[in-house]
Structures are given as structure tokens and as C-alpha cells.
Coordinates of C-alpha atoms in Angstrom, one line a residue:
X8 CA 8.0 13.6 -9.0
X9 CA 7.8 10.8 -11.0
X10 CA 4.0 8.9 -12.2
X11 CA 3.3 5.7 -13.0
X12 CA 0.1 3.8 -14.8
X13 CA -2.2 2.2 -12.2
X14 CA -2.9 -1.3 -13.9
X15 CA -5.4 -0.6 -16.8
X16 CA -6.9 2.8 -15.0
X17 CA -6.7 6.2 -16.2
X18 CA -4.8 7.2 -12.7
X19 CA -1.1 8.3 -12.8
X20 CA 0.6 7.6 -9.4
X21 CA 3.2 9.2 -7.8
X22 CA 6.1 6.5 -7.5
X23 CA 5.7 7.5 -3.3
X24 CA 2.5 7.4 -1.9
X25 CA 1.4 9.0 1.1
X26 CA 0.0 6.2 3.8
X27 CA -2.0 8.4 5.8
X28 CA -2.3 5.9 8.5
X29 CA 0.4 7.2 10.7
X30 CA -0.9 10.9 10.9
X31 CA -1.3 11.1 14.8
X32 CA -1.6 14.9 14.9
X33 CA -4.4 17.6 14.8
X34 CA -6.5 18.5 11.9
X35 CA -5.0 21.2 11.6
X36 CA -1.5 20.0 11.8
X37 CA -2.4 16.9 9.4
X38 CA -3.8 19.4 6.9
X39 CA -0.7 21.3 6.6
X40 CA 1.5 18.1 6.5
X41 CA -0.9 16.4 3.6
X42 CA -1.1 20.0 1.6
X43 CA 2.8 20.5 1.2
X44 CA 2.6 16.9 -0.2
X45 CA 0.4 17.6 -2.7
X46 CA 2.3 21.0 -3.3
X47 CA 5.8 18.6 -3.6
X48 CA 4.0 16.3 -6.1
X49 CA 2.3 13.2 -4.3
X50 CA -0.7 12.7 -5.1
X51 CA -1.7 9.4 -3.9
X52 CA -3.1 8.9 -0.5
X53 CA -4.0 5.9 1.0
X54 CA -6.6 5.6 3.8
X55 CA -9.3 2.8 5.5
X56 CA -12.2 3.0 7.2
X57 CA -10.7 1.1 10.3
X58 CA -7.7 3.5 10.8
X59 CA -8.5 5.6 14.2
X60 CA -12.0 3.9 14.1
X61 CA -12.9 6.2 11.0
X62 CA -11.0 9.7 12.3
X63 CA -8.2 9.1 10.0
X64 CA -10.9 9.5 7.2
X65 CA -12.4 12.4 8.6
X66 CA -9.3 14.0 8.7
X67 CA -7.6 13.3 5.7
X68 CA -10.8 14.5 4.1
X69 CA -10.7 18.0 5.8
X70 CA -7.5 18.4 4.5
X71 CA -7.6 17.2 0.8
X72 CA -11.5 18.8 0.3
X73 CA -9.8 21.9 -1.4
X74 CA -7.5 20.0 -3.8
X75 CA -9.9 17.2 -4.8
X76 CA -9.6 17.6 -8.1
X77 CA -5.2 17.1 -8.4
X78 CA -5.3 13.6 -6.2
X79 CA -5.9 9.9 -6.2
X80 CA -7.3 9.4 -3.0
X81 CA -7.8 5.4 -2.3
X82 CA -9.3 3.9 1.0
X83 CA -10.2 0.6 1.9
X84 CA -13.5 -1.7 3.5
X85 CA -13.8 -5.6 5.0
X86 CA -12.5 -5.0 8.4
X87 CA -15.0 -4.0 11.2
X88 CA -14.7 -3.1 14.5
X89 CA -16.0 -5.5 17.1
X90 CA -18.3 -3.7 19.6
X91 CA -16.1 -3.8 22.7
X92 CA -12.9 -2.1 20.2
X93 CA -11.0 -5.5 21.3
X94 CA -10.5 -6.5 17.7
X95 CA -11.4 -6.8 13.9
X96 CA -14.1 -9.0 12.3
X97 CA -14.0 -10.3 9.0
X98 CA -16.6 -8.9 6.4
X99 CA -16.2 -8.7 2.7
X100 CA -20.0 -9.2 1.8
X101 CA -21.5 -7.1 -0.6
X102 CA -24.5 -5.5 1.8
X103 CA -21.0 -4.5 4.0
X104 CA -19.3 -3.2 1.3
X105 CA -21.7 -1.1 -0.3
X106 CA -22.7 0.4 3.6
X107 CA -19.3 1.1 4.2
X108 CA -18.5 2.7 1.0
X109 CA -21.1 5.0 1.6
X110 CA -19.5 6.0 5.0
X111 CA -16.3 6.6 3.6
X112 CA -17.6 8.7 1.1
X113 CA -19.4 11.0 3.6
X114 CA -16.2 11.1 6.3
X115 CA -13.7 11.6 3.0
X116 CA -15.7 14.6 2.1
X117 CA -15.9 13.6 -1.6
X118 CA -18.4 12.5 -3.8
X119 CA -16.3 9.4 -5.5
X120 CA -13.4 7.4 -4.6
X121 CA -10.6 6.8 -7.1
X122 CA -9.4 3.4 -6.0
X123 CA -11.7 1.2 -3.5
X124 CA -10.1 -1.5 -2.0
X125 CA -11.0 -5.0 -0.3
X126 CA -9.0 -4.7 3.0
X127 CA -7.6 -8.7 2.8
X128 CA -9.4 -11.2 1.8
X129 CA -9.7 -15.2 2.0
X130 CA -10.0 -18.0 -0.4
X131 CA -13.3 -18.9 1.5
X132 CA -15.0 -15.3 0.9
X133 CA -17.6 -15.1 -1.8
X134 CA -15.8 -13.4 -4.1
X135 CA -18.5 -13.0 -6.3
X136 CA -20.3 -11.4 -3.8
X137 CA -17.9 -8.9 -2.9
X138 CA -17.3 -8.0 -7.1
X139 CA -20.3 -7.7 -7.3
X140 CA -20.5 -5.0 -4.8
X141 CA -17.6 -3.1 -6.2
X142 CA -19.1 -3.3 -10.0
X143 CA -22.7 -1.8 -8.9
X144 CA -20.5 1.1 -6.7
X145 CA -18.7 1.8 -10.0
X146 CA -21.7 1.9 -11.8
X147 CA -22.9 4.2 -9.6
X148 CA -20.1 6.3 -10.1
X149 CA -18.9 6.3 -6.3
X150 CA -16.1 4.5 -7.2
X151 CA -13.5 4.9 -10.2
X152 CA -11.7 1.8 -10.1
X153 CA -10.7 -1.0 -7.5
X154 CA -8.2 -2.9 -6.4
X155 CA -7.5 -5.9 -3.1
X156 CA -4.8 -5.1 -0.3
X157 CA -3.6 -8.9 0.0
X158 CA -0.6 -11.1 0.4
X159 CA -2.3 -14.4 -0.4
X160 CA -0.7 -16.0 -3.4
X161 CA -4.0 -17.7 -3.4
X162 CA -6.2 -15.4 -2.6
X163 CA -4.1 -12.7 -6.1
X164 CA -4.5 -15.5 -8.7
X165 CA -8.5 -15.6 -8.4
X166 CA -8.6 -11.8 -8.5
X167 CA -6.5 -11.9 -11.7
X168 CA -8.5 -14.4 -12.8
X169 CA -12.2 -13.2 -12.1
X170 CA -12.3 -9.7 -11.8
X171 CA -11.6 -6.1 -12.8
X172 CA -8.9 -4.5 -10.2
X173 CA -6.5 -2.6 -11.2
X174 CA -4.1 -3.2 -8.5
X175 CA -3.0 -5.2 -4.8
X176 CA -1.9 -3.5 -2.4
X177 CA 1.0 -5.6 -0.8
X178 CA 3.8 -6.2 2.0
X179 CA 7.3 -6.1 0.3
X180 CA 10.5 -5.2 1.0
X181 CA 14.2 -6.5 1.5
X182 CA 13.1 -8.3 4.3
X183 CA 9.9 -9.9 3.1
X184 CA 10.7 -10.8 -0.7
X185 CA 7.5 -13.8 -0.8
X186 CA 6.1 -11.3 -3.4
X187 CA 8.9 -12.2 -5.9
X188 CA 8.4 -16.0 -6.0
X189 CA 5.1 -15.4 -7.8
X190 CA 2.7 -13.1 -7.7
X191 CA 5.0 -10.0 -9.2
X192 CA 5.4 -12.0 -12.6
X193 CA 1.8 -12.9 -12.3
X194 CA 0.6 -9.3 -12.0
X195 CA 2.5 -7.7 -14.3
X196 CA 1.5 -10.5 -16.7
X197 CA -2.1 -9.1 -15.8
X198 CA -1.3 -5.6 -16.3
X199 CA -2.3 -4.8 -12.4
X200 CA -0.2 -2.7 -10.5
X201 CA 0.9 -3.5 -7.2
X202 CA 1.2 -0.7 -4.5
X203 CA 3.7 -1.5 -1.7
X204 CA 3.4 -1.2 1.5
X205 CA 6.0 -1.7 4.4
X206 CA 9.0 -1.2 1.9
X207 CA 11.2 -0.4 5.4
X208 CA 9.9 -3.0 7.7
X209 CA 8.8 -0.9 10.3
X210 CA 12.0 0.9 9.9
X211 CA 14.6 -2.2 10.5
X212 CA 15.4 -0.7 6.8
X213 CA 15.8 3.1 8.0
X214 CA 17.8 2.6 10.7
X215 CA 16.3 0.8 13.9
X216 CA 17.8 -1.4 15.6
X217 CA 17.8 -4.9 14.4
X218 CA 15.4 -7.2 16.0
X219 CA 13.7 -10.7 14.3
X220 CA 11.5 -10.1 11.7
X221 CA 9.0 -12.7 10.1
X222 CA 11.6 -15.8 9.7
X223 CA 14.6 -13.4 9.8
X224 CA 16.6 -13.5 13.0
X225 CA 18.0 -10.8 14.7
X226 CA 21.2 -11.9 12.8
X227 CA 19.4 -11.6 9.5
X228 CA 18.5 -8.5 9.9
X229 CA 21.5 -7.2 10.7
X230 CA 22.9 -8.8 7.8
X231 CA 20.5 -6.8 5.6
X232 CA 20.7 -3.9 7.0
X233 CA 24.7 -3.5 6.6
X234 CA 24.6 -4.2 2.8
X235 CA 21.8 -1.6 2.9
X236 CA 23.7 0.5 4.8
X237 CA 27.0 0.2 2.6
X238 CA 25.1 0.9 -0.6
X239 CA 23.2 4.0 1.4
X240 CA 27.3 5.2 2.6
X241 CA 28.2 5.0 -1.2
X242 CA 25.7 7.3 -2.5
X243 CA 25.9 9.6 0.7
X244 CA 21.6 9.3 0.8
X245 CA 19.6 7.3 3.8
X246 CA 18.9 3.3 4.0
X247 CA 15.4 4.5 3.5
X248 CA 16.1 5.8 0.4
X249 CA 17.9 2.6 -1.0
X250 CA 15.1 0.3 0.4
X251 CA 12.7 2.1 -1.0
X252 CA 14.2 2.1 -4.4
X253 CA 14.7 -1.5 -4.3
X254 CA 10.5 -2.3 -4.4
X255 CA 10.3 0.6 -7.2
X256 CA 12.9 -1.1 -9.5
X257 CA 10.3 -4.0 -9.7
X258 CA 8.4 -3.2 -13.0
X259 CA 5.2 -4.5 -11.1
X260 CA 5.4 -1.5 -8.5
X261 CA 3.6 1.7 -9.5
X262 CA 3.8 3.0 -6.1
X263 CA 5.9 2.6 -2.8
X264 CA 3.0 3.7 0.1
X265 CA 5.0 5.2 2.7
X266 CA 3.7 6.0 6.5
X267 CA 4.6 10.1 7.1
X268 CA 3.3 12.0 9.6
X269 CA 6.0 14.3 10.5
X270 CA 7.4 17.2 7.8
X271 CA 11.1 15.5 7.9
X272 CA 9.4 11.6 6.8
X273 CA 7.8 13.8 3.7
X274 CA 11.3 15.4 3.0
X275 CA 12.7 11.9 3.4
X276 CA 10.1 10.5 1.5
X277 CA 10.3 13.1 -1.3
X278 CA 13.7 12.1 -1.8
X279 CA 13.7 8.9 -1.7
X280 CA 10.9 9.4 -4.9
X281 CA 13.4 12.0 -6.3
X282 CA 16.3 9.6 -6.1
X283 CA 18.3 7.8 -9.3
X284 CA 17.1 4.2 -10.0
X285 CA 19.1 1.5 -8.4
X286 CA 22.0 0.2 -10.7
X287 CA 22.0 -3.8 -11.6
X288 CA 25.2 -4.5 -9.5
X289 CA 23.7 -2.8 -6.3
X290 CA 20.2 -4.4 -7.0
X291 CA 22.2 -8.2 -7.0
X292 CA 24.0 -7.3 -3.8
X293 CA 20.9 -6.6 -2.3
X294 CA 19.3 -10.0 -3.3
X295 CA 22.4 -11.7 -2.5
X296 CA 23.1 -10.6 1.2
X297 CA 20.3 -12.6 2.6
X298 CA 18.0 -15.7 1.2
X299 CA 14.9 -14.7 0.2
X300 CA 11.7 -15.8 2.0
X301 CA 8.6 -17.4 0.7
X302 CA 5.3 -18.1 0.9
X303 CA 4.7 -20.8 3.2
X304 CA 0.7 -20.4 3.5
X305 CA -1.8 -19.5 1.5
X306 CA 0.0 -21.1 -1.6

């Protein structure tokens, strides 16, 4: 397995992350699952408090309690559950924050979280507010470091410009390249890391079949996912592998977050970390097969 530098932290990444949001099965079964990862080299989970209305928490503490000590285990807060479970409201304030760090902490089982993160964010939030928040739980020594999970070109630059995180979490992949048209350059500039998410597309990049996808057609897709597939055919590994290689070969990405929850996605997964860097000519026929899309809000 290979580690990278989270932004200006101390923490050394595994290049594939576990996203512990799609484990669906029993404690017992997720425990097993998230152990032989550990065991295989990841060490970086990511969790929320909003995922299975907390369980996913709860469970992915029960399983990580007895190897505390060899992982970076990250989670996120600003989301809330409205009463009737119909939907999310919005709350990045600093009372919120600090109340829901201190529910992660008991449901993860640990003492301190390694990377906090604001789950979105919006130009109107007081950001201040919500530093301020993350500063006093570091303080405290409940949290090691934090980061944002955002898209919002916006929403990145006043990060970079105000505060101490160490990473954003982010959307990117062949099929949703808004990330290069600015805010890679811009947070590599700032020595912050970015963690992808969604490197696959909801697996239109592993092998589903096509369907539209942000302001990709159907066709688009398609498209893609041929000159995926040929590159994939020519090294005799899956599309997964290749797509996922693609986000790592940006020298912003420390880690590609990948959804597992069965043991064949960790062997996949494990691979994919395991597998030989793109070369330049298959990186450019990548970029080349389809237009890249960009930001159109939130500029």
C-alpha cells in the first residue's frame, strides 16, 4: 500500500480510502470486512454522523476500537436530520458543531478524531463561526486536524484563504472533471490535500450500464466508458482500476475514498491502490475522449 501526506498534517494516507458509507451488513460482518482492510494496508476510513442516522458510526467504531491506534479515522458534521427523517437541514454553527462532535466521539468509540470535517458548506455560512468551532475542538484535543467535504469553487477559496484545513473532500472523476478548471491548482498551491470521492460515478466507470450523468448524455457516457474500457482491455485489470488511477495521478489527490462493503470491492479496491501509475499517453486519451465539464455555479 502506498501513503500519501494529508496537506500540512502529520497523517499518512493510504492512496484508497475506505468510504464506510456503503457497509449495509451486521456488526459483525462490517467488523470482519473493515479489519482485513486494515490487515491489507488501508488505513483511512471515512464516516458522518448522518450516514444510517448515526449507525454507520456506531458500527464502524465496534469494529476499528481494537486497532485505534494504526488508522486515520475521519467523519464529518453540518447535516441534521429533520424530525419526520424526510430530509437534511443545514447547520454549520459552532454550538452544532461542537454538540455533534461530541456525539461522534461517543458512537466512534474513540477519544479523538483524526480529521473532522464540515459536511458542505455555503458562501452565506459564518465561517468564522464554524472555525471557530473546529479550533476550540482541536484545542481540546478531540480533534487532530480538519478539513471541508465541498465542491464550491467558492465556497474552497475562503477556506484556503481563512483557515487551517488540511484537506476537501471532493466529487471527481472522468465524468465530473469541474475540479480541474480551478480548485486542484489552487489547493495544491495551498498545500491541502484533496480526498476524492465518487472517482467511478456510481459505477458508470466500473461497468454499469451507461445512463446520463450531470451534463453527460447517455451518449457521453458511453463514450467514456469505451476509452476507459480500451485502456482497462490493454492492461488486462478492471475500468475501476483505470478510473481510479486517473484522480490519483493528480498531485492534489492524497486519497481516492472508495464505497466497499462487500470482500470482492476491498480486493478490487486493493488493487486498484496496488496498480502502476497511469502513463502520460493513456492519461491524454482519457482527457481527450470527452470535453470536460465545469463549474457552472457557485463560481
Amino acid at each position: 500500500m502506498q501513503y500519501k501526506p494529508l496537506g500540512t498534517s502529520n497523517l499518512n494516507v493510504s492512496v484508497v480510502g475506505f468510504g464506510c458509507m456503503s457497509l449495509t451488513g451486521s456488526d459483525q460482518e462490517n467488523s470482519a470486512l473493515l479489519k482485513e482492510a486494515v490487515q491489507k494496508g488501508i488505513n483511512y476510513f471515512d464516516t458522518a454522523d448522518i450516514y444510517q442516522h448515526g449507525e454507520n458510526e456506531t458500527t464502524v467504531g465496534k469494529a476499528l476500537a481494537g486497532v485505534r491506534q494504526q488508522i486515520i479515522l475521519a467523519t464529518k458534521a453540518g447535516n441534521v436530520w429533520k424530525a419526520d427523517g424526510s430530509g437534511l437541514d443545514w447547520n454549520p454553527s459552532k454550538a452544532h458543531i461542537l454538540q455533534a462532535a461530541e456525539q461522534s466521539l461517543k458512537r466512534l468509540n474513540t477519544d479523538y478524531i483524526d480529521l473532522y470535517q464540515l459536511h458542505g458548506g455555503t458562501i452565506n455560512d459564518n465561517i468564522d463561526d464554524t472555525l471557530e468551532a473546529f479550533e476550540l475542538l482541536k484545542a481540546q484535543g478531540k480533534i487532530r486536524h480538519y478539513g471541508i467535504s465541498s465542491i464550491r469553487p467558492n465556497v474552497i477559496r475562503e477556506y484556503c484563504q481563512r483557515s487551517a484545513i488540511v484537506s476537501v473532500m471532493m466529487q471527481y472523476s472522468l465524468l465530473d472533471r469541474r475540479p480541474e478548471e480551478a480548485c486542484l491548482a489552487l489547493l495544491q498551491q495551498h498545500n491541502i490535500s484533496v480526498v476524492v470521492r465518487g472517482s467511478v460515478a456510481s459505477g458508470l466507470l466500473a461497468g454499469k450500464p451507461a445512463k446520463s450523468y450531470l451534463d453527460y448524455t447517455e451518449t457521453h457516457v458511453k463514450v467514456m466508458a469505451d476509452a476507459l474500457q480500451a485502456i482497462a482491455k490493454s492492461k488486462h485489470v478492471p475500468s475501476s482500476e483505470v478510473a481510479i488511477q486517473y484522480v490519483l495521478a493528480n498531485p492534489a489527490v492524497a486519497s481516492a475514498v472508495v464505497g466497499i462493503r462487500t470482500p470482492a470491492q476491498l480486493n478490487e479496491a486493493l488493487q486498484a491502490a496496488a496498480a502502476t501509475p497511469l502513463a502520460a499517453t493513456e492519461l491524454i486519451a482519457l482527457q481527450q475522449a470527452l470535453h470536460p465539464n465545469t463549474y457552472r455555479d457557485h463560481r
